[in-house]
Amino acid sequence: MTAEALPAELRRAIVQIARTPRLLVACDYDGTLAPITLNPDEARPLPESVGALRSLAGLHETTTAVISGRALRDLATLSRLPAEVNLVGSHGSEFDIGFIHALDDKARELHRRLEAELEQLVLDVPGVSLEVKPASIAVHVRRAEHEAGRRVLADVHSGPSTWEGVSTTDGKEVVELAVVQTDKGRALDILRHQVGATAGIFLGDDVTDEKAFARLSGPDLGIKVGDGETLAAFRVPDTVDVALVLGFLLEERRNWLYGESAPPIERLSMLANERSVALLTPDAKLTWLCHPGPDAPA
Ligand SMILES: [Mg+2]
């Protein structure tokens, strides 16, 4: 499949956003870069998406990020994304590995109480698992028997979810309780501010991604992956189409930044005197020159 498979309107929107001065490309991980798997430890991203993100990250004035509900450490291990791609874990509460030290005593105490309470709640319910992250705890019921899973989720909502200082995020077959206030929308805002992005694109499949879609405006572009209600302006069916979107965005942005017919560097000729250096294309057009001296801007 090629980018031709994408709806014409979406292609036009991608062409448009590829021409923004400073672009932020952000996406969710599970269900967006990586197909959903029964065992969350086996969720690997599509190589095409990884390749496109890596290349986008290498372009000028282009920042890429993956904002996931997973703990940052897991996300880094599992995704094996290159260092140029920014990783944000736990719905935006972990921007780097050292985050745990930023929790104050009160939050740490609440985290401990939460863990103890949740362990009690899921005790003896087969298939339900707790994922303890630095600033939150996720309760996964994907592998539990349906009724039992519903019961655990209801208990969590009527119990620790109501505690002061706890913020709840519902996902597909998972509920996450955090001891800091955060969501993917805030994470997106922080990234956007950091890089001074003039437009951002966000892709995501889960209800938690709606917080990010809600923060988009103006020239931004939101793409929902799969079914379900959404605030995003566009929708694609699955992770294969995400790879197409990222690939097409890369192609368009690269062309816009460097010119569609830019000759490869080995075909350029260098001219220099003692004062300056210039590069010429094979048809003798000046394409790069530092003036007035070799240390001046091109
Ligand atoms: Mg997801």
mmCIF file of C-alpha atoms and ligand atoms in Angstrom:
data_model
loop_
_atom_site.group_PDB
_atom_site.id
_atom_site.type_symbol
_atom_site.label_atom_id
_atom_site.label_comp_id
_atom_site.label_asym_id
_atom_site.label_seq_id
_atom_site.Cartn_x
_atom_site.Cartn_y
_atom_site.Cartn_z
ATOM 1 C CA MET A 1 0.000 0.000 0.000
ATOM 2 C CA THR A 2 1.133 3.514 -0.719
ATOM 3 C CA ALA A 3 0.050 6.955 0.461
ATOM 4 C CA GLU A 4 -2.330 7.003 -2.545
ATOM 5 C CA ALA A 5 -4.579 4.801 -0.391
ATOM 6 C CA LEU A 6 -5.219 7.688 2.016
ATOM 7 C CA PRO A 7 -8.341 9.833 1.485
ATOM 8 C CA ALA A 8 -7.670 12.855 -0.761
ATOM 9 C CA GLU A 9 -8.822 15.297 1.911
ATOM 10 C CA LEU A 10 -6.410 13.862 4.477
ATOM 11 C CA ARG A 11 -3.583 13.985 1.930
ATOM 12 C CA ARG A 12 -4.311 17.654 1.315
ATOM 13 C CA ALA A 13 -4.241 18.354 5.058
ATOM 14 C CA ILE A 14 -0.873 16.563 5.359
ATOM 15 C CA VAL A 15 0.584 18.528 2.428
ATOM 16 C CA GLN A 16 -0.586 21.697 4.173
ATOM 17 C CA ILE A 17 0.881 20.955 7.608
ATOM 18 C CA ALA A 18 4.173 19.732 6.088
ATOM 19 C CA ARG A 19 4.765 23.364 5.075
ATOM 20 C CA THR A 20 4.630 24.864 8.559
ATOM 21 C CA PRO A 21 7.863 26.543 9.744
ATOM 22 C CA ARG A 22 8.282 24.484 12.950
ATOM 23 C CA LEU A 23 6.467 21.170 13.012
ATOM 24 C CA LEU A 24 5.669 18.921 15.984
ATOM 25 C CA VAL A 25 4.771 15.322 15.130
ATOM 26 C CA ALA A 26 3.325 13.493 18.143
ATOM 27 C CA CYS A 27 1.605 10.156 18.397
ATOM 28 C CA ASP A 28 0.339 7.575 20.805
ATOM 29 C CA TYR A 29 2.076 4.173 20.988
ATOM 30 C CA ASP A 30 -0.309 1.213 21.515
ATOM 31 C CA GLY A 31 -2.900 0.911 18.762
ATOM 32 C CA THR A 32 -1.240 3.724 16.837
ATOM 33 C CA LEU A 33 2.418 2.853 16.192
ATOM 34 C CA ALA A 34 2.117 -0.719 17.471
ATOM 35 C CA PRO A 35 -0.826 -3.036 16.753
ATOM 36 C CA ILE A 36 -2.739 -4.060 19.910
ATOM 37 C CA THR A 37 -1.562 -7.455 21.162
ATOM 38 C CA LEU A 38 -3.062 -9.695 23.804
ATOM 39 C CA ASN A 39 0.217 -9.567 25.685
ATOM 40 C CA PRO A 40 1.175 -5.883 26.113
ATOM 41 C CA ASP A 41 4.851 -6.882 26.444
ATOM 42 C CA GLU A 42 4.848 -7.931 22.796
ATOM 43 C CA ALA A 43 3.510 -4.729 21.264
ATOM 44 C CA ARG A 44 6.148 -3.777 18.700
ATOM 45 C CA PRO A 45 5.855 -0.731 16.452
ATOM 46 C CA LEU A 46 5.540 -1.141 12.679
ATOM 47 C CA PRO A 47 9.048 -0.734 11.194
ATOM 48 C CA GLU A 48 7.675 1.652 8.536
ATOM 49 C CA SER A 49 6.374 3.989 11.247
ATOM 50 C CA VAL A 50 9.644 3.845 13.195
ATOM 51 C CA GLY A 51 11.612 4.614 10.012
ATOM 52 C CA ALA A 52 9.393 7.582 9.150
ATOM 53 C CA LEU A 53 9.566 8.993 12.696
ATOM 54 C CA ARG A 54 13.346 8.629 12.741
ATOM 55 C CA SER A 55 13.704 10.424 9.400
ATOM 56 C CA LEU A 56 11.236 13.148 10.399
ATOM 57 C CA ALA A 57 13.225 13.710 13.608
ATOM 58 C CA GLY A 58 16.341 14.212 11.491
ATOM 59 C CA LEU A 59 14.792 17.031 9.430
ATOM 60 C CA HIS A 60 15.285 20.702 10.287
ATOM 61 C CA GLU A 61 12.657 22.431 12.422
ATOM 62 C CA THR A 62 10.859 19.133 12.952
ATOM 63 C CA THR A 63 10.325 17.510 16.357
ATOM 64 C CA THR A 64 8.850 14.065 16.933
ATOM 65 C CA ALA A 65 7.424 12.591 20.108
ATOM 66 C CA VAL A 66 5.587 9.514 21.318
ATOM 67 C CA ILE A 67 3.159 10.213 24.175
ATOM 68 C CA SER A 68 2.021 6.979 25.787
ATOM 69 C CA GLY A 69 0.137 5.740 28.806
ATOM 70 C CA ARG A 70 2.958 3.290 29.422
ATOM 71 C CA ALA A 71 5.688 3.918 31.949
ATOM 72 C CA LEU A 72 8.582 5.696 30.287
ATOM 73 C CA ARG A 73 11.016 2.865 30.976
ATOM 74 C CA ASP A 74 8.717 0.271 29.345
ATOM 75 C CA LEU A 75 8.041 2.542 26.416
ATOM 76 C CA ALA A 76 11.757 3.011 25.779
ATOM 77 C CA THR A 77 12.533 -0.713 26.066
ATOM 78 C CA LEU A 78 9.616 -1.903 23.983
ATOM 79 C CA SER A 79 9.515 0.704 21.226
ATOM 80 C CA ARG A 80 13.284 0.748 20.625
ATOM 81 C CA LEU A 81 12.785 4.137 19.031
ATOM 82 C CA PRO A 82 15.922 6.134 18.270
ATOM 83 C CA ALA A 83 17.013 8.809 20.747
ATOM 84 C CA GLU A 84 15.960 11.603 18.364
ATOM 85 C CA VAL A 85 12.322 10.707 19.012
ATOM 86 C CA ASN A 86 11.159 12.227 22.315
ATOM 87 C CA LEU A 87 9.397 9.779 24.608
ATOM 88 C CA VAL A 88 6.758 10.845 27.105
ATOM 89 C CA GLY A 89 5.376 8.193 29.455
ATOM 90 C CA SER A 90 2.429 7.733 31.837
ATOM 91 C CA HIS A 91 0.042 10.047 29.941
ATOM 92 C CA GLY A 92 2.496 12.909 30.152
ATOM 93 C CA SER A 93 3.634 12.629 33.760
ATOM 94 C CA GLU A 94 7.086 11.307 32.881
ATOM 95 C CA PHE A 95 9.247 13.425 30.617
ATOM 96 C CA ASP A 96 12.452 11.757 31.677
ATOM 97 C CA ILE A 97 13.727 8.819 33.696
ATOM 98 C CA GLY A 98 14.554 11.026 36.715
ATOM 99 C CA PHE A 99 10.923 12.042 37.149
ATOM 100 C CA ILE A 100 10.353 9.929 40.265
ATOM 101 C CA HIS A 101 12.479 12.361 42.308
ATOM 102 C CA ALA A 102 10.094 15.170 41.415
ATOM 103 C CA LEU A 103 7.254 13.561 43.408
ATOM 104 C CA ASP A 104 6.789 15.191 46.802
ATOM 105 C CA ASP A 105 6.356 13.210 50.046
ATOM 106 C CA LYS A 106 2.582 13.519 49.958
ATOM 107 C CA ALA A 107 2.370 12.112 46.434
ATOM 108 C CA ARG A 108 4.734 9.277 47.316
ATOM 109 C CA GLU A 109 2.667 8.375 50.374
ATOM 110 C CA LEU A 110 -0.529 8.443 48.311
ATOM 111 C CA HIS A 111 1.147 6.196 45.733
ATOM 112 C CA ARG A 112 1.996 3.660 48.443
ATOM 113 C CA ARG A 113 -1.584 3.689 49.816
ATOM 114 C CA LEU A 114 -2.958 3.295 46.336
ATOM 115 C CA GLU A 115 -0.763 0.302 45.566
ATOM 116 C CA ALA A 116 -1.790 -1.443 48.803
ATOM 117 C CA GLU A 117 -5.502 -0.816 48.160
ATOM 118 C CA LEU A 118 -5.396 -1.942 44.529
ATOM 119 C CA GLU A 119 -3.512 -5.104 45.449
ATOM 120 C CA GLN A 120 -6.408 -5.954 47.779
ATOM 121 C CA LEU A 121 -8.980 -5.231 45.062
ATOM 122 C CA VAL A 122 -7.448 -7.473 42.425
ATOM 123 C CA LEU A 123 -6.438 -10.237 44.814
ATOM 124 C CA ASP A 124 -7.821 -13.595 43.595
ATOM 125 C CA VAL A 125 -9.147 -12.173 40.297
ATOM 126 C CA PRO A 126 -7.376 -14.195 37.592
ATOM 127 C CA GLY A 127 -6.099 -12.262 34.566
ATOM 128 C CA VAL A 128 -6.164 -8.843 36.212
ATOM 129 C CA SER A 129 -2.754 -7.239 36.567
ATOM 130 C CA LEU A 130 -1.355 -4.133 38.177
ATOM 131 C CA GLU A 131 1.259 -2.060 36.440
ATOM 132 C CA VAL A 132 3.049 0.108 38.973
ATOM 133 C CA LYS A 133 4.596 3.212 37.414
ATOM 134 C CA PRO A 134 6.501 6.035 39.116
ATOM 135 C CA ALA A 135 3.517 8.387 39.415
ATOM 136 C CA SER A 136 0.568 6.093 38.787
ATOM 137 C CA ILE A 137 -0.786 2.553 38.854
ATOM 138 C CA ALA A 138 -2.657 0.963 35.962
ATOM 139 C CA VAL A 139 -5.155 -1.870 36.424
ATOM 140 C CA HIS A 140 -5.299 -4.080 33.319
ATOM 141 C CA VAL A 141 -8.323 -6.335 32.801
ATOM 142 C CA ARG A 142 -7.760 -7.313 29.152
ATOM 143 C CA ARG A 143 -6.892 -10.888 30.087
ATOM 144 C CA ALA A 144 -9.553 -11.312 32.742
ATOM 145 C CA GLU A 145 -12.933 -12.972 32.332
ATOM 146 C CA HIS A 146 -15.356 -10.242 31.155
ATOM 147 C CA GLU A 147 -17.674 -10.041 34.178
ATOM 148 C CA ALA A 148 -14.803 -10.204 36.661
ATOM 149 C CA GLY A 149 -12.994 -7.466 34.761
ATOM 150 C CA ARG A 150 -16.081 -5.175 34.847
ATOM 151 C CA ARG A 151 -16.397 -5.787 38.581
ATOM 152 C CA VAL A 152 -12.780 -4.803 39.274
ATOM 153 C CA LEU A 153 -13.124 -1.620 37.192
ATOM 154 C CA ALA A 154 -16.315 -0.698 39.068
ATOM 155 C CA ASP A 155 -14.598 -1.303 42.416
ATOM 156 C CA VAL A 156 -11.689 0.900 41.390
ATOM 157 C CA HIS A 157 -14.053 3.694 40.330
ATOM 158 C CA SER A 158 -16.122 3.590 43.501
ATOM 159 C CA GLY A 159 -13.046 3.157 45.713
ATOM 160 C CA PRO A 160 -9.536 4.627 45.324
ATOM 161 C CA SER A 161 -10.631 6.599 42.270
ATOM 162 C CA THR A 162 -12.596 8.913 44.574
ATOM 163 C CA TRP A 163 -9.639 9.620 46.886
ATOM 164 C CA GLU A 164 -8.394 13.156 47.117
ATOM 165 C CA GLY A 165 -5.346 13.772 44.927
ATOM 166 C CA VAL A 166 -6.001 10.791 42.672
ATOM 167 C CA SER A 167 -6.748 11.423 38.998
ATOM 168 C CA THR A 168 -8.354 8.670 36.959
ATOM 169 C CA THR A 169 -7.806 7.897 33.289
ATOM 170 C CA ASP A 170 -9.974 5.250 31.616
ATOM 171 C CA GLY A 171 -8.638 3.369 28.612
ATOM 172 C CA LYS A 172 -9.500 0.233 26.678
ATOM 173 C CA GLU A 173 -9.631 -2.564 29.281
ATOM 174 C CA VAL A 174 -7.528 -0.483 31.651
ATOM 175 C CA VAL A 175 -7.989 2.162 34.293
ATOM 176 C CA GLU A 176 -5.101 4.237 35.521
ATOM 177 C CA LEU A 177 -4.874 6.117 38.801
ATOM 178 C CA ALA A 178 -2.245 8.841 39.026
ATOM 179 C CA VAL A 179 -0.985 10.802 42.008
ATOM 180 C CA VAL A 180 -0.153 13.820 39.840
ATOM 181 C CA GLN A 181 -2.556 15.794 37.654
ATOM 182 C CA THR A 182 -1.741 15.213 34.044
ATOM 183 C CA ASP A 183 -3.050 14.139 30.657
ATOM 184 C CA LYS A 184 -1.848 13.833 27.072
ATOM 185 C CA GLY A 185 -3.239 17.275 26.235
ATOM 186 C CA ARG A 186 -0.967 18.902 28.809
ATOM 187 C CA ALA A 187 1.961 16.836 27.577
ATOM 188 C CA LEU A 188 1.310 18.048 24.035
ATOM 189 C CA ASP A 189 1.167 21.666 25.236
ATOM 190 C CA ILE A 190 4.478 21.292 27.076
ATOM 191 C CA LEU A 191 6.195 19.852 23.991
ATOM 192 C CA ARG A 192 4.682 22.458 21.708
ATOM 193 C CA HIS A 193 5.893 25.228 23.986
ATOM 194 C CA GLN A 194 9.388 23.710 24.318
ATOM 195 C CA VAL A 195 10.019 23.611 20.582
ATOM 196 C CA GLY A 196 7.948 26.657 19.629
ATOM 197 C CA ALA A 197 5.972 24.619 17.125
ATOM 198 C CA THR A 198 3.906 26.585 14.598
ATOM 199 C CA ALA A 199 1.694 23.542 14.002
ATOM 200 C CA GLY A 200 1.315 20.074 15.436
ATOM 201 C CA ILE A 201 -0.024 16.760 14.242
ATOM 202 C CA PHE A 202 -1.290 14.168 16.710
ATOM 203 C CA LEU A 203 -2.357 10.570 16.060
ATOM 204 C CA GLY A 204 -4.035 8.319 18.609
ATOM 205 C CA ASP A 205 -6.576 5.527 19.012
ATOM 206 C CA ASP A 206 -7.710 5.553 22.647
ATOM 207 C CA VAL A 207 -10.101 7.647 24.733
ATOM 208 C CA THR A 208 -7.096 9.113 26.581
ATOM 209 C CA ASP A 209 -5.922 10.591 23.276
ATOM 210 C CA GLU A 210 -9.033 12.775 23.124
ATOM 211 C CA LYS A 211 -7.407 15.082 25.680
ATOM 212 C CA ALA A 212 -4.682 15.725 23.123
ATOM 213 C CA PHE A 213 -7.146 16.155 20.236
ATOM 214 C CA ALA A 214 -9.000 18.692 22.391
ATOM 215 C CA ARG A 215 -5.845 20.842 22.572
ATOM 216 C CA LEU A 216 -5.449 21.088 18.786
ATOM 217 C CA SER A 217 -6.442 24.289 17.035
ATOM 218 C CA GLY A 218 -5.733 26.451 13.991
ATOM 219 C CA PRO A 219 -3.311 24.773 11.590
ATOM 220 C CA ASP A 220 -2.994 21.641 13.796
ATOM 221 C CA LEU A 221 -4.036 18.230 12.514
ATOM 222 C CA GLY A 222 -5.666 15.457 14.535
ATOM 223 C CA ILE A 223 -6.026 11.907 13.246
ATOM 224 C CA LYS A 224 -8.024 9.293 15.137
ATOM 225 C CA VAL A 225 -7.028 5.660 14.591
ATOM 226 C CA GLY A 226 -9.932 3.178 14.496
ATOM 227 C CA ASP A 227 -13.549 3.430 15.667
ATOM 228 C CA GLY A 228 -15.085 5.455 18.455
ATOM 229 C CA GLU A 229 -16.195 9.009 19.020
ATOM 230 C CA THR A 230 -13.515 11.616 18.495
ATOM 231 C CA LEU A 231 -12.708 15.308 18.380
ATOM 232 C CA ALA A 232 -10.120 14.656 15.651
ATOM 233 C CA ALA A 233 -10.895 16.034 12.193
ATOM 234 C CA PHE A 234 -9.643 12.906 10.396
ATOM 235 C CA ARG A 235 -9.775 9.167 10.898
ATOM 236 C CA VAL A 236 -7.774 6.197 9.614
ATOM 237 C CA PRO A 237 -8.641 2.522 10.224
ATOM 238 C CA ASP A 238 -5.443 1.070 11.723
ATOM 239 C CA THR A 239 -1.693 1.124 12.383
ATOM 240 C CA VAL A 240 -0.883 0.352 8.738
ATOM 241 C CA ASP A 241 -2.507 3.629 7.736
ATOM 242 C CA VAL A 242 -0.588 5.430 10.485
ATOM 243 C CA ALA A 243 2.611 4.264 8.773
ATOM 244 C CA LEU A 244 1.265 5.637 5.463
ATOM 245 C CA VAL A 245 0.431 8.988 7.065
ATOM 246 C CA LEU A 246 3.893 9.294 8.639
ATOM 247 C CA GLY A 247 5.607 8.209 5.410
ATOM 248 C CA PHE A 248 3.641 10.707 3.336
ATOM 249 C CA LEU A 249 4.273 13.483 5.864
ATOM 250 C CA LEU A 250 8.008 12.727 5.739
ATOM 251 C CA GLU A 251 8.045 12.855 1.931
ATOM 252 C CA GLU A 252 6.113 16.130 1.803
ATOM 253 C CA ARG A 253 8.117 17.825 4.553
ATOM 254 C CA ARG A 254 11.440 16.758 3.092
ATOM 255 C CA ASN A 255 10.416 18.036 -0.336
ATOM 256 C CA TRP A 256 9.243 21.315 1.118
ATOM 257 C CA LEU A 257 12.387 21.841 3.199
ATOM 258 C CA TYR A 258 14.972 20.764 0.663
ATOM 259 C CA GLY A 259 13.254 21.022 -2.715
ATOM 260 C CA GLU A 260 11.736 18.186 -4.685
ATOM 261 C CA SER A 261 14.551 18.061 -7.237
ATOM 262 C CA ALA A 262 17.484 18.778 -4.962
ATOM 263 C CA PRO A 263 20.517 17.069 -6.542
ATOM 264 C CA PRO A 264 22.414 14.604 -4.333
ATOM 265 C CA ILE A 265 25.496 16.099 -2.695
ATOM 266 C CA GLU A 266 27.970 13.993 -4.689
ATOM 267 C CA ARG A 267 26.800 15.721 -7.882
ATOM 268 C CA LEU A 268 27.565 19.212 -6.584
ATOM 269 C CA SER A 269 30.781 21.059 -7.375
ATOM 270 C CA MET A 270 32.631 23.152 -4.834
ATOM 271 C CA LEU A 271 34.156 26.493 -5.788
ATOM 272 C CA ALA A 272 36.360 28.338 -3.350
ATOM 273 C CA ASN A 273 38.760 31.215 -3.194
ATOM 274 C CA GLU A 274 40.590 32.425 -0.091
ATOM 275 C CA ARG A 275 37.528 34.304 1.107
ATOM 276 C CA SER A 276 34.499 32.123 0.477
ATOM 277 C CA VAL A 277 33.075 28.725 -0.484
ATOM 278 C CA ALA A 278 30.182 27.916 -2.840
ATOM 279 C CA LEU A 279 28.410 24.779 -4.071
ATOM 280 C CA LEU A 280 27.111 24.537 -7.636
ATOM 281 C CA THR A 281 24.573 22.154 -9.134
ATOM 282 C CA PRO A 282 25.501 20.143 -12.290
ATOM 283 C CA ASP A 283 23.830 22.843 -14.438
ATOM 284 C CA ALA A 284 26.043 25.482 -12.795
ATOM 285 C CA LYS A 285 23.425 27.064 -10.548
ATOM 286 C CA LEU A 286 24.674 28.478 -7.271
ATOM 287 C CA THR A 287 22.921 26.495 -4.514
ATOM 288 C CA TRP A 288 24.955 27.305 -1.391
ATOM 289 C CA LEU A 289 27.301 30.187 -0.562
ATOM 290 C CA CYS A 290 28.781 31.572 2.613
ATOM 291 C CA HIS A 291 29.179 35.314 2.315
ATOM 292 C CA PRO A 292 31.196 37.411 2.987
ATOM 293 C CA GLY A 293 33.530 34.873 4.652
ATOM 294 C CA PRO A 294 33.643 31.062 4.956
ATOM 295 C CA ASP A 295 32.428 31.321 8.558
ATOM 296 C CA ALA A 296 29.401 33.464 7.611
ATOM 297 C CA PRO A 297 25.887 32.007 7.424
ATOM 298 C CA ALA A 298 25.030 30.276 4.141
HETATM 299 MG MG MG B 1 -3.334 3.763 22.173
#
